[in-house]
JSON list of C-alpha atoms in Angstrom, two decimals:
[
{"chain": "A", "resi": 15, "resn": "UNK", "atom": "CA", "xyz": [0.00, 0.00, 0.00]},
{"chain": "A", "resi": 16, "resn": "UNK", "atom": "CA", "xyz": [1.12, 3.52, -0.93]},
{"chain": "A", "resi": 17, "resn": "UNK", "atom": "CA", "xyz": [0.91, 7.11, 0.61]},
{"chain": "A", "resi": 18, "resn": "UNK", "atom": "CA", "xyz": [1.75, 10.27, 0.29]},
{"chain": "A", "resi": 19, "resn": "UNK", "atom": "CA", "xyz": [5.21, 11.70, 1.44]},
{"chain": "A", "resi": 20, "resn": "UNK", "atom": "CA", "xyz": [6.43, 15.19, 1.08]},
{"chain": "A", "resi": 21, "resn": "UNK", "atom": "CA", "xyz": [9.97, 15.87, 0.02]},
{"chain": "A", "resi": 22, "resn": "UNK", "atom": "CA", "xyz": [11.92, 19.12, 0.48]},
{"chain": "A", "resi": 23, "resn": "UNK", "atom": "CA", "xyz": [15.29, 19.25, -1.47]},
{"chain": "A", "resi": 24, "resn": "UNK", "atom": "CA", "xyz": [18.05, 22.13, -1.43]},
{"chain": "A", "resi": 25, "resn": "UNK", "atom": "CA", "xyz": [20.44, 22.67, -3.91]},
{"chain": "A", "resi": 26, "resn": "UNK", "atom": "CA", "xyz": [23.04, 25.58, -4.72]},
{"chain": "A", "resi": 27, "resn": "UNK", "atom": "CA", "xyz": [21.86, 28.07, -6.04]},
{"chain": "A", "resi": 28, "resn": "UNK", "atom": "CA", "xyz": [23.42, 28.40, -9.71]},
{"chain": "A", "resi": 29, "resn": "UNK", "atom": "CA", "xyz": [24.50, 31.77, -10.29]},
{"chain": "A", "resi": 30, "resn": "UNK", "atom": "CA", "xyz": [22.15, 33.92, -11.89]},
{"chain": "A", "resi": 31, "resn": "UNK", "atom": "CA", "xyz": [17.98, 32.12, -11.57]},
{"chain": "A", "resi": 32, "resn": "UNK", "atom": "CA", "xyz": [14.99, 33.79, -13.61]},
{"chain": "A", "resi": 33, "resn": "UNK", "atom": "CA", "xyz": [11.54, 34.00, -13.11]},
{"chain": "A", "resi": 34, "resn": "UNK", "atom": "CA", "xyz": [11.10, 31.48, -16.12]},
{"chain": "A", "resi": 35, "resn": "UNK", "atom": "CA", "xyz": [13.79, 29.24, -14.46]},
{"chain": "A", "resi": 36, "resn": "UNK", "atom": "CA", "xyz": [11.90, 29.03, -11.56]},
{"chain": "A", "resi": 37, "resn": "UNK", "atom": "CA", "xyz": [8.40, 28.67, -13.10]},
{"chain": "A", "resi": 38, "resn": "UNK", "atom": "CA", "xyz": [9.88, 25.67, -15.16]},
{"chain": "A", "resi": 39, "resn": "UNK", "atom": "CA", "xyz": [11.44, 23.96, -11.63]},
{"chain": "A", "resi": 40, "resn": "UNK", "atom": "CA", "xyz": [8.05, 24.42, -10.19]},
{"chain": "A", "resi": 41, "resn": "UNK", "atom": "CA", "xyz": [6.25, 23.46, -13.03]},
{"chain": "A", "resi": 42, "resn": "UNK", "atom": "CA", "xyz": [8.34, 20.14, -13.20]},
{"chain": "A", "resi": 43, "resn": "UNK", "atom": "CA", "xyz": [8.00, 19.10, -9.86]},
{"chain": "A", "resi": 44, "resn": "UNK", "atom": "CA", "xyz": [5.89, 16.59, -8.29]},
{"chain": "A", "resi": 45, "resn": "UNK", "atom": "CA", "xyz": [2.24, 17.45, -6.96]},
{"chain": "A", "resi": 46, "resn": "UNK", "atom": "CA", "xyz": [2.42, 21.15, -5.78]},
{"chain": "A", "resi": 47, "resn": "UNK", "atom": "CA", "xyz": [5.51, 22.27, -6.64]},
{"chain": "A", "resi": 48, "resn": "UNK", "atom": "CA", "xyz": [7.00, 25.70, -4.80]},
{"chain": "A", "resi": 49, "resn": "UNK", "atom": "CA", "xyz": [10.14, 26.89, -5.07]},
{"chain": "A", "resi": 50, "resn": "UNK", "atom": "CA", "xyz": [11.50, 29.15, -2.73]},
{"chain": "A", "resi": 51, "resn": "UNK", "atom": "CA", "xyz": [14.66, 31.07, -3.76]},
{"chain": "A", "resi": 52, "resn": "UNK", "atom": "CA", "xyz": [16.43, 33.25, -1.04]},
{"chain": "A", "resi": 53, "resn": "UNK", "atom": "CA", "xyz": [18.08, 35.29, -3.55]},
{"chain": "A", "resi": 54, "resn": "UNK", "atom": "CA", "xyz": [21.46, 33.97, -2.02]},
{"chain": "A", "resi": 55, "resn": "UNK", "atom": "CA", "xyz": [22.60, 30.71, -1.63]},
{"chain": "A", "resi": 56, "resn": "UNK", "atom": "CA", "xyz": [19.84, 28.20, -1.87]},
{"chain": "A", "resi": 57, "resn": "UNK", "atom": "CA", "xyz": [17.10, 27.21, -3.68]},
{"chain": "A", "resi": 58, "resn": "UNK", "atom": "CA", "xyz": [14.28, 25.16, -1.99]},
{"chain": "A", "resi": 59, "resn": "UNK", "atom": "CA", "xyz": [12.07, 22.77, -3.92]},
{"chain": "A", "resi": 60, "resn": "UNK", "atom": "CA", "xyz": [8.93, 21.17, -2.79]},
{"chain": "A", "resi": 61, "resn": "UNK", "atom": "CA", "xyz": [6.58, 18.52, -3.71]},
{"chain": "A", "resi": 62, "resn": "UNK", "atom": "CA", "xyz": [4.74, 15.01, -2.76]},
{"chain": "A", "resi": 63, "resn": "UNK", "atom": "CA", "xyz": [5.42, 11.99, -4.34]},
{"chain": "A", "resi": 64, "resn": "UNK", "atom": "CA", "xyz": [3.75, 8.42, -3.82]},
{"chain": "A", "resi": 65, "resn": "UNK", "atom": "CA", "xyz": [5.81, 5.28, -2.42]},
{"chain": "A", "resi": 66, "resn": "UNK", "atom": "CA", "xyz": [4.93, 2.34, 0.43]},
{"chain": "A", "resi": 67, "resn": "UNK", "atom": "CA", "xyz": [8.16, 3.06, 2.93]},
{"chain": "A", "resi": 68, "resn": "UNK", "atom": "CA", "xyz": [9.93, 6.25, 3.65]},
{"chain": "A", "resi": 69, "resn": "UNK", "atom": "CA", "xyz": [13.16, 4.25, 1.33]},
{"chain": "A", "resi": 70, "resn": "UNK", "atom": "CA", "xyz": [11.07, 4.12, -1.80]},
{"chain": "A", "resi": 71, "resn": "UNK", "atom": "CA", "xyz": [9.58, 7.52, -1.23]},
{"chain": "A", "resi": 72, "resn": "UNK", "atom": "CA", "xyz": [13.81, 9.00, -0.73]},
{"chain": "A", "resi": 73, "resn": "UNK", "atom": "CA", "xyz": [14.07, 7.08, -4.25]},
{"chain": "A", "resi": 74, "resn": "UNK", "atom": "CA", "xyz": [11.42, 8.81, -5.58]},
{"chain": "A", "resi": 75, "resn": "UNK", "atom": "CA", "xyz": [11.92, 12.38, -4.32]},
{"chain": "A", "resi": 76, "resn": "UNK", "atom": "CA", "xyz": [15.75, 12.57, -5.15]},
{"chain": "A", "resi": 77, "resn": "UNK", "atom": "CA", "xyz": [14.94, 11.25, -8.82]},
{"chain": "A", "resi": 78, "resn": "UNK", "atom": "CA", "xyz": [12.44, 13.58, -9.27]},
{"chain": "A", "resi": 79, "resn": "UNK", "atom": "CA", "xyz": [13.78, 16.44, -8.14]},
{"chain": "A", "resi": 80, "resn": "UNK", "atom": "CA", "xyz": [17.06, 15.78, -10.01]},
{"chain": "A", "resi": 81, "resn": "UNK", "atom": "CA", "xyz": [14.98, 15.48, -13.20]},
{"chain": "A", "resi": 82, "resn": "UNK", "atom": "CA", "xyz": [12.58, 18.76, -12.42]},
{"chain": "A", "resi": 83, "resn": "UNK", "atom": "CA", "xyz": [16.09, 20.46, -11.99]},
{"chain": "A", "resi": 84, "resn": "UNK", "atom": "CA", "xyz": [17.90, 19.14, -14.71]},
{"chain": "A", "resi": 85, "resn": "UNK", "atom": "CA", "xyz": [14.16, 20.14, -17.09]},
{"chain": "A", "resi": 86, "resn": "UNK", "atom": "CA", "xyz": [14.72, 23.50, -15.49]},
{"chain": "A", "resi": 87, "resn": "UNK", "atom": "CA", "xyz": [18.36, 24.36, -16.15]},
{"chain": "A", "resi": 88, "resn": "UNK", "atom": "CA", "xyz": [19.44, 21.51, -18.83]},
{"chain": "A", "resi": 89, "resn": "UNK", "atom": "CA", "xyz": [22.32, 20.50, -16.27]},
{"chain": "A", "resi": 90, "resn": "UNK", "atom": "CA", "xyz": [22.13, 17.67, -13.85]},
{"chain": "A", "resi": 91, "resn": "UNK", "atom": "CA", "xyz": [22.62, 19.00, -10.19]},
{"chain": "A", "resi": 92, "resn": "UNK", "atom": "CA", "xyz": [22.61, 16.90, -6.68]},
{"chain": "A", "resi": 93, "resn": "UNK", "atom": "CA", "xyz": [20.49, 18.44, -3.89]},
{"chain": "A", "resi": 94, "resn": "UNK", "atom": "CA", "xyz": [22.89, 19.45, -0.67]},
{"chain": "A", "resi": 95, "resn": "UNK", "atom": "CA", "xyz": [20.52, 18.36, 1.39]},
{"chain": "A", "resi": 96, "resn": "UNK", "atom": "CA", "xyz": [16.91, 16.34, 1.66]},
{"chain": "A", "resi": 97, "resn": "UNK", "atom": "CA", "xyz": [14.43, 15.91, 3.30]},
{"chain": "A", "resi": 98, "resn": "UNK", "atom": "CA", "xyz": [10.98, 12.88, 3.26]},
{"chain": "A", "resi": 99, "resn": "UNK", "atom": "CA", "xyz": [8.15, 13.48, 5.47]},
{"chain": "A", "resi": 100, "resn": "UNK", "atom": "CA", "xyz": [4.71, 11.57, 5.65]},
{"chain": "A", "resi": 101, "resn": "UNK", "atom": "CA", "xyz": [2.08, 14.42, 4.28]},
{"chain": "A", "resi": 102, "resn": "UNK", "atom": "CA", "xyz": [0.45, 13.99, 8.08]},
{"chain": "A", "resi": 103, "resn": "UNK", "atom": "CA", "xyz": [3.79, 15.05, 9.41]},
{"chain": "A", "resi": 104, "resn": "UNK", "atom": "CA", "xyz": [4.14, 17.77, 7.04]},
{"chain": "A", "resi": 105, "resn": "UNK", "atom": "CA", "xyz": [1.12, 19.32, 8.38]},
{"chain": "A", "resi": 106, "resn": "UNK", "atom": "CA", "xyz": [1.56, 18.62, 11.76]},
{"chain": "A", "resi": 107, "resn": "UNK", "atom": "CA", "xyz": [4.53, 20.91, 11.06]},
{"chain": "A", "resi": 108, "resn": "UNK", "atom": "CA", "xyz": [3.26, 23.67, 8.90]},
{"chain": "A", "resi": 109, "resn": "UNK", "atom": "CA", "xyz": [0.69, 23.96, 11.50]},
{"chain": "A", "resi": 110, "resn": "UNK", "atom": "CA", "xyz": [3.31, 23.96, 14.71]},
{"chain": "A", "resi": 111, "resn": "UNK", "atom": "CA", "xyz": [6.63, 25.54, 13.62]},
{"chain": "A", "resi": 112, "resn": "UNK", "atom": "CA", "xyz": [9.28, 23.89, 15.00]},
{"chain": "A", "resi": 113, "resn": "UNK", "atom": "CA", "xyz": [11.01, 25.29, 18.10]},
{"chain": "A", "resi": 114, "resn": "UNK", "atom": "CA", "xyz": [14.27, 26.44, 16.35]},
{"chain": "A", "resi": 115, "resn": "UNK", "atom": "CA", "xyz": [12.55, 27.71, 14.03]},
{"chain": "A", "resi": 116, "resn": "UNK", "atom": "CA", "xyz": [11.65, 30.15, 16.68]},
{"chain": "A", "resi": 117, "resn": "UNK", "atom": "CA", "xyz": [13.83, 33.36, 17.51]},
{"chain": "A", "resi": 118, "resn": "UNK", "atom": "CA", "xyz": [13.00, 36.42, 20.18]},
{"chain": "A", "resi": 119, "resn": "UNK", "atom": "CA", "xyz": [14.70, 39.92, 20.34]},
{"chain": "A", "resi": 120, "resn": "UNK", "atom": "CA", "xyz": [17.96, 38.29, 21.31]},
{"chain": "A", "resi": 121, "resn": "UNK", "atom": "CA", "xyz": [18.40, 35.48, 18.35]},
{"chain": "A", "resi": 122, "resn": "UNK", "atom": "CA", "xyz": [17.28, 38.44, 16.08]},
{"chain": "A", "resi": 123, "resn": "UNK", "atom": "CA", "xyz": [19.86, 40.89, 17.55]},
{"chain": "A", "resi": 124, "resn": "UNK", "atom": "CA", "xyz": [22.57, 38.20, 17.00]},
{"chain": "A", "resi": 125, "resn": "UNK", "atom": "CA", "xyz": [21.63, 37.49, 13.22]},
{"chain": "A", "resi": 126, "resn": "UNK", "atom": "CA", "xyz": [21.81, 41.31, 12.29]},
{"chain": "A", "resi": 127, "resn": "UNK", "atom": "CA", "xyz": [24.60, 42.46, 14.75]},
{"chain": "A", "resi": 128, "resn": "UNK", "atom": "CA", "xyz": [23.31, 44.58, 16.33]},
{"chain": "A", "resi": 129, "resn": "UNK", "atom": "CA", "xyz": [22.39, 45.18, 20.01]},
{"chain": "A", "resi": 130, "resn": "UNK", "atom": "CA", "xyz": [18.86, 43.54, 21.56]},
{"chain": "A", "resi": 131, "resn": "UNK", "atom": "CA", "xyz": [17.61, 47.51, 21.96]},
{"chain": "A", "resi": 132, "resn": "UNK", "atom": "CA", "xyz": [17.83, 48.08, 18.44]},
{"chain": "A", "resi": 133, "resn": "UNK", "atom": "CA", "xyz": [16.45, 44.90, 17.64]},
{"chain": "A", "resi": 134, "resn": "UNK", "atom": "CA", "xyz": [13.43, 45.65, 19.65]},
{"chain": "A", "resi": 135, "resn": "UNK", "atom": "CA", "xyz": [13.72, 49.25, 17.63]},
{"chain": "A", "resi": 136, "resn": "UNK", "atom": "CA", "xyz": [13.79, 47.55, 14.03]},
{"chain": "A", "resi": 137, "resn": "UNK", "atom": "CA", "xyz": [11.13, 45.21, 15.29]},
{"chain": "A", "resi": 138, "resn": "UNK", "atom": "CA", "xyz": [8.70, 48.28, 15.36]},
{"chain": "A", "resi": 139, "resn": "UNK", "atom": "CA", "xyz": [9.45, 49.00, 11.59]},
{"chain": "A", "resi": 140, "resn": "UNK", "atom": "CA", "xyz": [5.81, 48.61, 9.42]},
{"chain": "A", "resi": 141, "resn": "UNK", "atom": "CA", "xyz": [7.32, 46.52, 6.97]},
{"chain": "A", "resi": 142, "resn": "UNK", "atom": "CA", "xyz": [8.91, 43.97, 9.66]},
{"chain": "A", "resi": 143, "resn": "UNK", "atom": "CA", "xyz": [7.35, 40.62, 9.88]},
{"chain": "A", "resi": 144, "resn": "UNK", "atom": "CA", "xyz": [4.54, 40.39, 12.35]},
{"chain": "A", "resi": 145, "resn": "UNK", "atom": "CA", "xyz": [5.33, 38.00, 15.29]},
{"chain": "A", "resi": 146, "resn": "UNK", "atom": "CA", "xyz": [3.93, 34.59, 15.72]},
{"chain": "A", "resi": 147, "resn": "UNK", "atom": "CA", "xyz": [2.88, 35.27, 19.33]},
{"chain": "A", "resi": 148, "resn": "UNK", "atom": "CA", "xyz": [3.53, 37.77, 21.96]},
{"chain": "A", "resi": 149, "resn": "UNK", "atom": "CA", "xyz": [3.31, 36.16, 25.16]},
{"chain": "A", "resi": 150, "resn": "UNK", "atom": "CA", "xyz": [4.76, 38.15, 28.40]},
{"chain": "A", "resi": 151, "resn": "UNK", "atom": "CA", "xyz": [8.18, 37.51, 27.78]},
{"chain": "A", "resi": 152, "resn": "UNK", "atom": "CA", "xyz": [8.50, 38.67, 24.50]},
{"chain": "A", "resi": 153, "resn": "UNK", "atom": "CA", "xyz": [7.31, 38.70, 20.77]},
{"chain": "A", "resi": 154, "resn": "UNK", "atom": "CA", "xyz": [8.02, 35.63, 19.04]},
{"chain": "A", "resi": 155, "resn": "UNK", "atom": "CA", "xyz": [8.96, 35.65, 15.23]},
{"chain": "A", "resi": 156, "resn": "UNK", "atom": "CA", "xyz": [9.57, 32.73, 12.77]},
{"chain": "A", "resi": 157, "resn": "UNK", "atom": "CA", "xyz": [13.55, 32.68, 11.71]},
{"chain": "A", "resi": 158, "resn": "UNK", "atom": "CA", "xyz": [13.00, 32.45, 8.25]},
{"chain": "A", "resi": 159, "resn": "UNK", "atom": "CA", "xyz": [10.66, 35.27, 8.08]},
{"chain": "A", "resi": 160, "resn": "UNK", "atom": "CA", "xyz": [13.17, 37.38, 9.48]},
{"chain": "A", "resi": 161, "resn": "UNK", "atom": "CA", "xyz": [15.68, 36.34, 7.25]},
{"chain": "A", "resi": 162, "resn": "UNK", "atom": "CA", "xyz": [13.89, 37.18, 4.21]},
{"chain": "A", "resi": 163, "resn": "UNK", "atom": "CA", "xyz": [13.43, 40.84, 5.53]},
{"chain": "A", "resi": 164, "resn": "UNK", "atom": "CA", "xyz": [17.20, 40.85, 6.83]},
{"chain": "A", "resi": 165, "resn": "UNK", "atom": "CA", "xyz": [18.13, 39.95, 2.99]},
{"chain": "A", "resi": 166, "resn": "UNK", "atom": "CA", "xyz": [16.91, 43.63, 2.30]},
{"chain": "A", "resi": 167, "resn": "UNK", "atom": "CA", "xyz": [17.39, 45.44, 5.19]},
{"chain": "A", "resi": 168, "resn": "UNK", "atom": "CA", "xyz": [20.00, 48.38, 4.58]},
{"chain": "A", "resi": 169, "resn": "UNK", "atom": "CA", "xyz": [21.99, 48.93, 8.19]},
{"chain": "A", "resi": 170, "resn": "UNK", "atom": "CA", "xyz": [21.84, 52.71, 8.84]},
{"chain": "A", "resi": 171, "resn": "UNK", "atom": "CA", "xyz": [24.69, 54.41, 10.66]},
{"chain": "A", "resi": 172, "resn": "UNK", "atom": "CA", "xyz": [23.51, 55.30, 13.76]},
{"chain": "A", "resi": 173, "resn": "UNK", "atom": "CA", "xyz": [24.40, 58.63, 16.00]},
{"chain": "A", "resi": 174, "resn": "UNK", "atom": "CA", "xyz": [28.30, 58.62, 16.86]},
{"chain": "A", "resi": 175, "resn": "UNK", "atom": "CA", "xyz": [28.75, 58.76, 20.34]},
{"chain": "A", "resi": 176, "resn": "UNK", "atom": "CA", "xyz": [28.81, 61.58, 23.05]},
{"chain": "A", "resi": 177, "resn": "UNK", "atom": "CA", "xyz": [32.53, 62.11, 23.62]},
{"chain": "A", "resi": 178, "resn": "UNK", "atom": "CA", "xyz": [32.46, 62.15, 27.90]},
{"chain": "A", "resi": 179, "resn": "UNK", "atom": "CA", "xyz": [32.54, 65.47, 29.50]},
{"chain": "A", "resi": 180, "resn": "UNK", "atom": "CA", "xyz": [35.84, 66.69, 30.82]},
{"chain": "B", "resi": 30, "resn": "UNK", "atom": "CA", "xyz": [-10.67, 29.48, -3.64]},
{"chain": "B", "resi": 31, "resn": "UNK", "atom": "CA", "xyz": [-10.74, 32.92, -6.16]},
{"chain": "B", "resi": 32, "resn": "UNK", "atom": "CA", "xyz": [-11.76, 34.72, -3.44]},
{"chain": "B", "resi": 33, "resn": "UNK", "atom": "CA", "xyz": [-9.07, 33.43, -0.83]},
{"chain": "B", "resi": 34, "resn": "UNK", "atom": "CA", "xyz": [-6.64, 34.10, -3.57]},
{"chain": "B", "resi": 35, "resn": "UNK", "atom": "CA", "xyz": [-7.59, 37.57, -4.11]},
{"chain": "B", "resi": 36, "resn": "UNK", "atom": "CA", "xyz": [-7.31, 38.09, -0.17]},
{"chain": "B", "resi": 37, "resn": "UNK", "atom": "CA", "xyz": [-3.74, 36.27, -0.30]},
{"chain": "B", "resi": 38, "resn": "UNK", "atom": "CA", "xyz": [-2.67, 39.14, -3.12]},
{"chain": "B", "resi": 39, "resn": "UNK", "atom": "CA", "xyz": [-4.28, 42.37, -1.60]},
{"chain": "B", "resi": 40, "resn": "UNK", "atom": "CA", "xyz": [-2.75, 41.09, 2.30]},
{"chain": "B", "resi": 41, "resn": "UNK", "atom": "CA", "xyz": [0.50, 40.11, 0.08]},
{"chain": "B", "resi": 42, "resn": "UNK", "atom": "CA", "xyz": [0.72, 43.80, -1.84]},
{"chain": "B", "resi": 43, "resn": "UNK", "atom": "CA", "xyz": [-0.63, 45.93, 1.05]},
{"chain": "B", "resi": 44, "resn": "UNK", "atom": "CA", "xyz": [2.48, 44.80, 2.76]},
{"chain": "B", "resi": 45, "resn": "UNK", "atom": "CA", "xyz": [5.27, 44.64, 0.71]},
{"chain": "B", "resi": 46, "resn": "UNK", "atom": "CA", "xyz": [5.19, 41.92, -1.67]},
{"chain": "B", "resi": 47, "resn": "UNK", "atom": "CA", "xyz": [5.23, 42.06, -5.58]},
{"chain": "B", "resi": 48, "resn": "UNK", "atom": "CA", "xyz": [2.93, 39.33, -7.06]},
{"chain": "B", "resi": 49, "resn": "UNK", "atom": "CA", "xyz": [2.52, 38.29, -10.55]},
{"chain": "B", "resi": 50, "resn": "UNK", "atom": "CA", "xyz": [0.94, 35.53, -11.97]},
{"chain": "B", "resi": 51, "resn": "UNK", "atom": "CA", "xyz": [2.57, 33.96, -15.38]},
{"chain": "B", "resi": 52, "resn": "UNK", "atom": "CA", "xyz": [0.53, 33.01, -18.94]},
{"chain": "B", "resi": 53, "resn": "UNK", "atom": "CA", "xyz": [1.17, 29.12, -17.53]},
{"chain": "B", "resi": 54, "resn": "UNK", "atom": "CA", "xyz": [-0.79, 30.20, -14.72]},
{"chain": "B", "resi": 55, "resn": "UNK", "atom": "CA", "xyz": [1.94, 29.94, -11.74]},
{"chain": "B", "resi": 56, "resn": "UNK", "atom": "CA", "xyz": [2.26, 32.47, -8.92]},
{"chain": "B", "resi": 57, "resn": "UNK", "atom": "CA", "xyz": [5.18, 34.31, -8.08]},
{"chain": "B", "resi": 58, "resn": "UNK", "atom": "CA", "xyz": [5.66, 36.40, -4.80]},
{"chain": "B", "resi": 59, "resn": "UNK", "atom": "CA", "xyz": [8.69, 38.73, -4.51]},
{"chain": "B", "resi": 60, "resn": "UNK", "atom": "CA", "xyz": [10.40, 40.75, -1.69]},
{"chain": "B", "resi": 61, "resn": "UNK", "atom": "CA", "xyz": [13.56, 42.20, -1.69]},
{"chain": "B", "resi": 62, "resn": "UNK", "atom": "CA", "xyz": [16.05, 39.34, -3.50]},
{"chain": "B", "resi": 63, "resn": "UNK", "atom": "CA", "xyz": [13.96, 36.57, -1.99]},
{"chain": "B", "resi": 64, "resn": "UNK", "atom": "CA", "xyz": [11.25, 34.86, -4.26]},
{"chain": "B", "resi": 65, "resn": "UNK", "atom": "CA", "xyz": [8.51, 32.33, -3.54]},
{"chain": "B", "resi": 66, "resn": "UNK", "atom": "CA", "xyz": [6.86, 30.26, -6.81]},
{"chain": "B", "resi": 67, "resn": "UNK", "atom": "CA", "xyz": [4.49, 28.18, -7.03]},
{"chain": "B", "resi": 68, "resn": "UNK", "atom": "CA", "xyz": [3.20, 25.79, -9.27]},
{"chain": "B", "resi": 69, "resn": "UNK", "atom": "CA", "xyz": [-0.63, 26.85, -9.93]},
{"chain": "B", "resi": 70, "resn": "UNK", "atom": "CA", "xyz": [-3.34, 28.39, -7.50]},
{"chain": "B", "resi": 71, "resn": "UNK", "atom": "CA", "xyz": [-3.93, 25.73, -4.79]},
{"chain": "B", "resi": 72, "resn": "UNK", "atom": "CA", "xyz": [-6.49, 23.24, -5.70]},
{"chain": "B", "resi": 73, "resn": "UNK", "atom": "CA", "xyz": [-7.21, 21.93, -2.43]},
{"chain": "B", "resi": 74, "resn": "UNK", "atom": "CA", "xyz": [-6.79, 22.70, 1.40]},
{"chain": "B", "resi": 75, "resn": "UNK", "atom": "CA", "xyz": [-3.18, 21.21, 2.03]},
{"chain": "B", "resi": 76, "resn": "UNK", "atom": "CA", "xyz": [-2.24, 22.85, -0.75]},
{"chain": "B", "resi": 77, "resn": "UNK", "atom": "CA", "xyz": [-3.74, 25.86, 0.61]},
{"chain": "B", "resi": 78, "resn": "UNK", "atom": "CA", "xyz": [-2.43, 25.59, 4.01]},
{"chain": "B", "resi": 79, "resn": "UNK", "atom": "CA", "xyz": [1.30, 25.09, 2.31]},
{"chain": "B", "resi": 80, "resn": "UNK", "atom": "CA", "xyz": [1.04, 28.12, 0.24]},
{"chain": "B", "resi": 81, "resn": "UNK", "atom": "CA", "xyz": [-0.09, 30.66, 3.38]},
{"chain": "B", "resi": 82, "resn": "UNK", "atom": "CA", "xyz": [2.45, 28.80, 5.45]},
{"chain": "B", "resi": 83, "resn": "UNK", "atom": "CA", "xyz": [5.08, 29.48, 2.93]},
{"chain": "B", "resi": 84, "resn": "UNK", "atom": "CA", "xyz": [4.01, 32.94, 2.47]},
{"chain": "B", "resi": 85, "resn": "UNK", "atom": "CA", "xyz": [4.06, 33.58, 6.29]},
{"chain": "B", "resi": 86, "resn": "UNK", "atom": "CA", "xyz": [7.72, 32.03, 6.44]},
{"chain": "B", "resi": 87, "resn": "UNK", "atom": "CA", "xyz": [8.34, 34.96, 4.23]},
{"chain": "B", "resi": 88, "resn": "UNK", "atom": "CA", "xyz": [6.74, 37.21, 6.58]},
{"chain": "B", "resi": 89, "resn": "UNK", "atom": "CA", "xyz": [3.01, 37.61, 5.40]},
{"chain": "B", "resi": 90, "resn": "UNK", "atom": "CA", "xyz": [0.96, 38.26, 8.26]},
{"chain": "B", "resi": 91, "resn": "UNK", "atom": "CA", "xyz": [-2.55, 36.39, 7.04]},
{"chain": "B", "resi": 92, "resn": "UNK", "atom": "CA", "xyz": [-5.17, 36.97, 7.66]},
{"chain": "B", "resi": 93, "resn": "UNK", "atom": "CA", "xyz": [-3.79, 40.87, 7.70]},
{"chain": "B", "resi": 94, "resn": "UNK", "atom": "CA", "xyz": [-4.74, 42.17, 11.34]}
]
């Protein structure tokens, strides 16, 4: 008997990526293909394929993400990294983030460099992502969420300091 | 599903986002270098659920408070 499984694949991102480039990938992937591009680095690829065990459902993702690559960009290319989930565990997750996915004033303040006041200050900006929660302790934002605004974020010199009174 | 789609854009736009959809029909959300694509409009509720949930990864606050 066969399920559903959901794979995730990341590969390097190579060079220079298009909207058409990205249309084809998503186009050639299995079930609902996204493809997320951080503009950087990576490129995330998405989709569900159907196999009986979580081996035969590996098999199937890397193949067909290798081939919805290789449609895309005419080369052959080897994810970095993988990842095979049961579609009832994808869910589960897309409807609980994961706890490292998870940062508060002082993860964010270490990922920009900058100190946990100003992170609290930048935090405040209208076109920063919302938090996830905002219990007592703090406002709660997803990682990658902030990452995709840090990719744009242009650091501002800030006042110099007060020399001390003599 | 049009109408959740046409929430999705106007949250998406109102904050940020560029959106275009291609002649094949696929959906492509921009902001700064970053993109999201997807395939087609979601057909059913998982599909749904992973295209908000990708959106909000990006920072989309849906529904828009």
């Amino acid at each position: 008997m066969t399920q559903q499984w959901h794979v995730i694949a990341t590969f390097d991102r190579p060079g220079e990526v298009d909207d058409d480039q990205r249309e084809a990938l998503a186009g050639a992937l299995p079930g609902f293909g996204i493809v997320t591009d951080d503009g950087q680095r990576r490129l995330q690829v998405e989709g569900d394929v159907e196999a009986g065990t979580i081996r035969q459902a590996t098999d199937a993702g890397l193949k067909a993400v290798r081939a919805a690559w290789a449609e895309a960009f005419g080369v052959a290319a080897d994810p970095v990294g993988l990842r095979v989930l049961t579609t009832a565990a994808h869910e589960e997750e897309i409807a609980h983030p994961a706890g490292s996915d998870l940062i508060g004033y002082t993860e964010i303040a270490q990922m920009l460099g900058v100190s946990k006041q100003r992170a609290g200050q930048l935090a405040e900006l209208t076109d920063f992502p919302a938090p996830l929660a905002s219990p007592a302790m703090g406002p709660i934002y997803t990682r990658g969420a902030v990452e995709v605004w840090a990719s744009s974020w242009t650091r501002k010199p800030g006042r110099p300091r007060k020399t001390p009174a003599e | 599903m049009t109408d959740w789609m046409d929430q999705l854009i106007t949250a998406a736009v109102r904050q940020g986002f560029y959106v275009r959809q291609t002649r094949n029909g696929s959906w492509i959300f921009g902001k700064g270098i970053a993109t999201l694509t997807f395939e087609r409009t979601p057909r059913t509720p998982r599909e749904w659920m992973q295209m908000v949930n990708a959106l909000r990864a990006f920072g989309l606050r849906f529904p828009p408070s």
